[in-house]
mmCIF file of C-alpha atoms and ligand atoms in Angstrom:
data_model
loop_
_atom_site.group_PDB
_atom_site.id
_atom_site.type_symbol
_atom_site.label_atom_id
_atom_site.label_comp_id
_atom_site.label_asym_id
_atom_site.label_seq_id
_atom_site.Cartn_x
_atom_site.Cartn_y
_atom_site.Cartn_z
ATOM 1 C CA MET A 1194 -6.834 24.779 24.205
ATOM 2 C CA PHE A 1195 -4.618 25.697 26.547
ATOM 3 C CA LYS A 1196 -3.683 22.146 26.359
ATOM 4 C CA SER A 1197 -3.094 21.149 23.426
ATOM 5 C CA VAL A 1198 -1.570 24.487 22.606
ATOM 6 C CA MET A 1199 1.465 22.841 24.933
ATOM 7 C CA GLN A 1200 1.063 19.843 23.505
ATOM 8 C CA LEU A 1201 1.774 21.014 20.338
ATOM 9 C CA SER A 1202 4.782 22.823 20.960
ATOM 10 C CA LEU A 1203 6.207 19.711 23.013
ATOM 11 C CA PHE A 1204 5.761 17.722 19.756
ATOM 12 C CA SER A 1205 7.668 20.099 17.618
ATOM 13 C CA PHE A 1206 9.828 20.405 20.977
ATOM 14 C CA LEU A 1207 10.605 16.654 20.270
ATOM 15 C CA LEU A 1208 11.145 16.457 16.601
ATOM 16 C CA SER A 1209 13.612 19.674 16.959
ATOM 17 C CA LEU A 1210 15.679 16.692 19.123
ATOM 18 C CA LEU A 1211 14.813 14.070 16.907
ATOM 19 C CA ALA A 1212 15.922 16.373 13.661
ATOM 20 C CA PHE A 1213 18.946 17.365 15.664
ATOM 21 C CA ALA A 1214 20.020 13.622 17.325
ATOM 22 C CA TYR A 1215 20.045 12.357 13.248
ATOM 23 C CA ALA A 1216 22.220 15.191 11.781
ATOM 24 C CA LEU A 1217 24.653 14.136 14.175
ATOM 25 C CA PRO A 1218 27.711 12.342 12.700
ATOM 26 C CA VAL A 1219 27.666 8.685 12.943
ATOM 27 C CA ALA A 1220 30.928 8.859 14.847
ATOM 28 C CA ILE A 1221 29.341 11.291 17.986
ATOM 29 C CA ARG A 1222 26.590 9.254 18.184
ATOM 30 C CA ASP A 1223 28.359 5.738 18.147
ATOM 31 C CA VAL A 1224 30.520 6.574 21.004
ATOM 32 C CA PHE A 1225 29.792 5.676 24.270
ATOM 33 C CA VAL A 1226 30.901 6.875 27.664
ATOM 34 C CA PRO A 1227 29.262 4.519 30.316
ATOM 35 C CA PRO A 1228 29.705 6.401 33.814
ATOM 36 C CA VAL A 1229 31.504 4.154 36.656
ATOM 37 C CA THR A 1230 29.426 2.618 39.362
ATOM 38 C CA SER A 1231 32.291 1.161 41.303
ATOM 39 C CA PRO A 1232 34.536 2.381 42.705
ATOM 40 C CA THR A 1233 33.040 5.024 44.170
ATOM 41 C CA THR A 1234 33.923 8.335 45.917
ATOM 42 C CA GLY A 1235 34.948 6.601 49.486
ATOM 43 C CA THR A 1236 35.499 3.129 48.409
ATOM 44 C CA VAL A 1237 38.519 1.374 50.431
ATOM 45 C CA TRP A 1238 40.740 -1.498 47.851
ATOM 46 C CA THR A 1239 43.866 -3.313 49.733
ATOM 47 C CA VAL A 1240 46.768 -3.958 48.025
ATOM 48 C CA GLY A 1241 46.743 -7.668 46.066
ATOM 49 C CA SER A 1242 43.398 -7.836 47.118
ATOM 50 C CA GLN A 1243 40.236 -8.809 43.753
ATOM 51 C CA GLN A 1244 37.546 -5.984 42.902
ATOM 52 C CA ASN A 1245 35.130 -5.703 40.619
ATOM 53 C CA VAL A 1246 34.928 -2.753 38.386
ATOM 54 C CA THR A 1247 31.646 -1.986 37.372
ATOM 55 C CA TRP A 1248 29.927 0.528 35.248
ATOM 56 C CA ASP A 1249 25.912 1.525 33.641
ATOM 57 C CA THR A 1250 25.030 0.044 29.836
ATOM 58 C CA SER A 1251 22.014 0.993 30.297
ATOM 59 C CA ASN A 1252 22.446 3.415 27.672
ATOM 60 C CA ALA A 1253 24.735 1.637 25.123
ATOM 61 C CA PRO A 1254 24.260 2.516 21.551
ATOM 62 C CA ALA A 1255 23.300 -0.320 19.224
ATOM 63 C CA GLN A 1256 26.764 0.555 17.142
ATOM 64 C CA ILE A 1257 29.159 0.748 19.649
ATOM 65 C CA THR A 1258 32.864 2.060 17.150
ATOM 66 C CA ASN A 1259 34.826 -0.003 20.029
ATOM 67 C CA LYS A 1260 33.716 -2.787 22.301
ATOM 68 C CA LYS A 1261 37.401 -3.362 23.352
ATOM 69 C CA GLY A 1262 37.639 -1.916 27.414
ATOM 70 C CA GLN A 1263 40.712 -0.685 28.825
ATOM 71 C CA VAL A 1264 40.345 -0.015 33.284
ATOM 72 C CA VAL A 1265 43.845 2.499 33.894
ATOM 73 C CA LEU A 1266 44.073 3.569 37.612
ATOM 74 C CA ALA A 1267 45.092 7.118 37.774
ATOM 75 C CA LYS A 1268 46.970 9.137 40.726
ATOM 76 C CA ASP A 1269 46.327 12.749 42.031
ATOM 77 C CA GLY A 1270 44.359 12.817 38.108
ATOM 78 C CA ARG A 1271 47.691 11.003 36.497
ATOM 79 C CA LEU A 1272 46.931 8.378 34.566
ATOM 80 C CA ASP A 1273 49.380 5.088 35.018
ATOM 81 C CA ILE A 1274 48.085 4.352 31.228
ATOM 82 C CA GLU A 1275 51.034 1.854 30.786
ATOM 83 C CA ASN A 1276 49.974 -0.901 33.229
ATOM 84 C CA PRO A 1277 45.930 -1.193 32.414
ATOM 85 C CA LEU A 1278 44.639 -2.729 35.260
ATOM 86 C CA ALA A 1279 42.325 -4.633 32.940
ATOM 87 C CA SER A 1280 41.660 -3.939 29.161
ATOM 88 C CA ASP A 1281 40.687 -6.295 25.944
ATOM 89 C CA PHE A 1282 37.378 -6.752 27.567
ATOM 90 C CA ASP A 1283 33.547 -6.885 26.917
ATOM 91 C CA ILE A 1284 32.463 -2.809 27.600
ATOM 92 C CA LEU A 1285 28.616 -4.326 27.558
ATOM 93 C CA GLN A 1286 29.829 -6.545 30.502
ATOM 94 C CA GLY A 1287 29.614 -4.093 32.590
ATOM 95 C CA TRP A 1288 31.867 -4.928 34.715
ATOM 96 C CA VAL A 1289 35.275 -6.715 35.092
ATOM 97 C CA THR A 1290 37.637 -8.110 37.861
ATOM 98 C CA VAL A 1291 41.020 -6.153 38.141
ATOM 99 C CA THR A 1292 44.141 -6.906 40.851
ATOM 100 C CA VAL A 1293 44.911 -4.317 43.018
ATOM 101 C CA PRO A 1294 48.241 -2.859 41.886
ATOM 102 C CA ASP A 1295 51.690 -2.605 44.907
ATOM 103 C CA VAL A 1296 50.937 1.123 44.638
ATOM 104 C CA THR A 1297 51.653 4.000 46.982
ATOM 105 C CA PRO A 1298 48.679 3.848 49.679
ATOM 106 C CA ASP A 1299 47.185 7.080 49.254
ATOM 107 C CA ILE A 1300 43.444 8.213 48.822
ATOM 108 C CA ASP A 1301 43.340 10.161 45.756
ATOM 109 C CA TYR A 1302 43.177 6.913 43.291
ATOM 110 C CA THR A 1303 40.469 6.922 40.271
ATOM 111 C CA ILE A 1304 39.901 4.678 38.011
ATOM 112 C CA VAL A 1305 39.493 5.597 33.996
ATOM 113 C CA LEU A 1306 37.411 3.376 31.941
ATOM 114 C CA PHE A 1307 38.152 3.466 28.259
ATOM 115 C CA GLY A 1308 35.932 2.586 25.140
ATOM 116 C CA ASP A 1309 35.404 4.812 22.552
ATOM 117 C CA SER A 1310 36.592 7.827 25.199
ATOM 118 C CA GLY A 1311 37.263 7.608 29.242
ATOM 119 C CA ASN A 1312 34.886 8.083 31.944
ATOM 120 C CA ASP A 1313 36.127 7.970 35.488
ATOM 121 C CA SER A 1314 35.772 6.477 39.098
ATOM 122 C CA GLY A 1315 34.880 9.030 42.315
ATOM 123 C CA VAL A 1316 38.367 9.076 44.307
ATOM 124 C CA PHE A 1317 39.096 6.207 46.028
ATOM 125 C CA ALA A 1318 41.412 4.900 48.577
ATOM 126 C CA ILE A 1319 44.303 1.961 48.482
ATOM 127 C CA MET A 1320 44.772 0.851 51.561
ATOM 128 C CA PRO A 1321 48.500 -1.954 52.084
ATOM 129 C CA SER A 1322 47.418 -5.228 52.862
ATOM 130 C CA VAL A 1323 47.154 -6.454 55.817
ATOM 131 C CA GLN A 1324 50.650 -9.139 55.778
ATOM 132 C CA ALA A 1325 52.530 -5.716 54.278
ATOM 133 C CA VAL A 1326 51.697 -3.915 57.760
HETATM 134 C C1 LIG B 2583 31.055 10.173 32.858
HETATM 135 O O1 LIG B 2583 30.221 9.630 33.972
HETATM 136 C C2 LIG B 2583 29.314 10.598 35.283
HETATM 137 C C3 LIG B 2583 28.327 9.804 35.920
HETATM 138 O O2 LIG B 2583 29.768 8.954 36.609
HETATM 139 C C4 LIG B 2583 27.729 11.210 33.872
HETATM 140 O O3 LIG B 2583 27.022 11.907 34.625
HETATM 141 C C5 LIG B 2583 28.876 11.586 32.690
HETATM 142 O O4 LIG B 2583 28.000 11.876 31.683
HETATM 143 C C6 LIG B 2583 29.996 10.518 31.965
HETATM 144 N N1 LIG B 2583 30.462 11.663 30.775
HETATM 145 C C7 LIG B 2583 30.324 11.459 29.317
HETATM 146 C C8 LIG B 2583 31.223 12.535 29.143
HETATM 147 O O5 LIG B 2583 29.092 10.395 29.198
HETATM 148 C C1 LIG B 2584 32.730 -9.249 40.439
HETATM 149 O O1 LIG B 2584 31.542 -9.740 39.668
HETATM 150 C C2 LIG B 2584 31.009 -10.802 39.192
HETATM 151 C C3 LIG B 2584 29.617 -10.572 39.045
HETATM 152 O O2 LIG B 2584 28.330 -9.788 39.476
HETATM 153 C C4 LIG B 2584 30.850 -11.850 40.225
HETATM 154 O O3 LIG B 2584 30.807 -13.556 39.487
HETATM 155 C C5 LIG B 2584 32.173 -11.953 40.795
HETATM 156 O O4 LIG B 2584 32.466 -12.467 42.215
HETATM 157 C C6 LIG B 2584 32.737 -10.467 41.932
HETATM 158 N N1 LIG B 2584 34.340 -10.343 42.056
HETATM 159 C C7 LIG B 2584 35.082 -9.592 42.985
HETATM 160 C C8 LIG B 2584 35.866 -9.961 43.630
HETATM 161 O O5 LIG B 2584 33.294 -8.833 43.899
#
């Protein structure tokens, strides 16, 4: 008896979740903000090296408003929008290779992945290339 009451309320709870999801405007449902899986906190990039930026595409909605992605470097939270590391790639690909620009070596870099919206990576470091030292 108790169990079936539980099941019933779980069922109606799921139903109301569904109703809520379908009540959302299409534009909101289709916004895809994949979490960045690399670089992560503690990653070290070397100036001039090639690095893969990766993100999780497993929760991609069937319809995405903007399939073109862009990767922007940020230092201490300030985005360098003018010089994206990569742009115009397919956001569903899940990764893109970038060349680390010749920036001031520091430990407060993040990248922001833009599709419909942006999501940032963990804070990582960029170190000078061996030749530059
Ligand atoms: C951004 O990514 C994090 C994980 O890195 C995730 O927890 C969060 O939900 C994402 N933000 C949005 C708006 O989806
Ligand atoms: C980036 O990932 C792709 C696909 O997994 C792989 O082919 C490529 O070698 C990687 N590049 C780097 C620099 O890690």
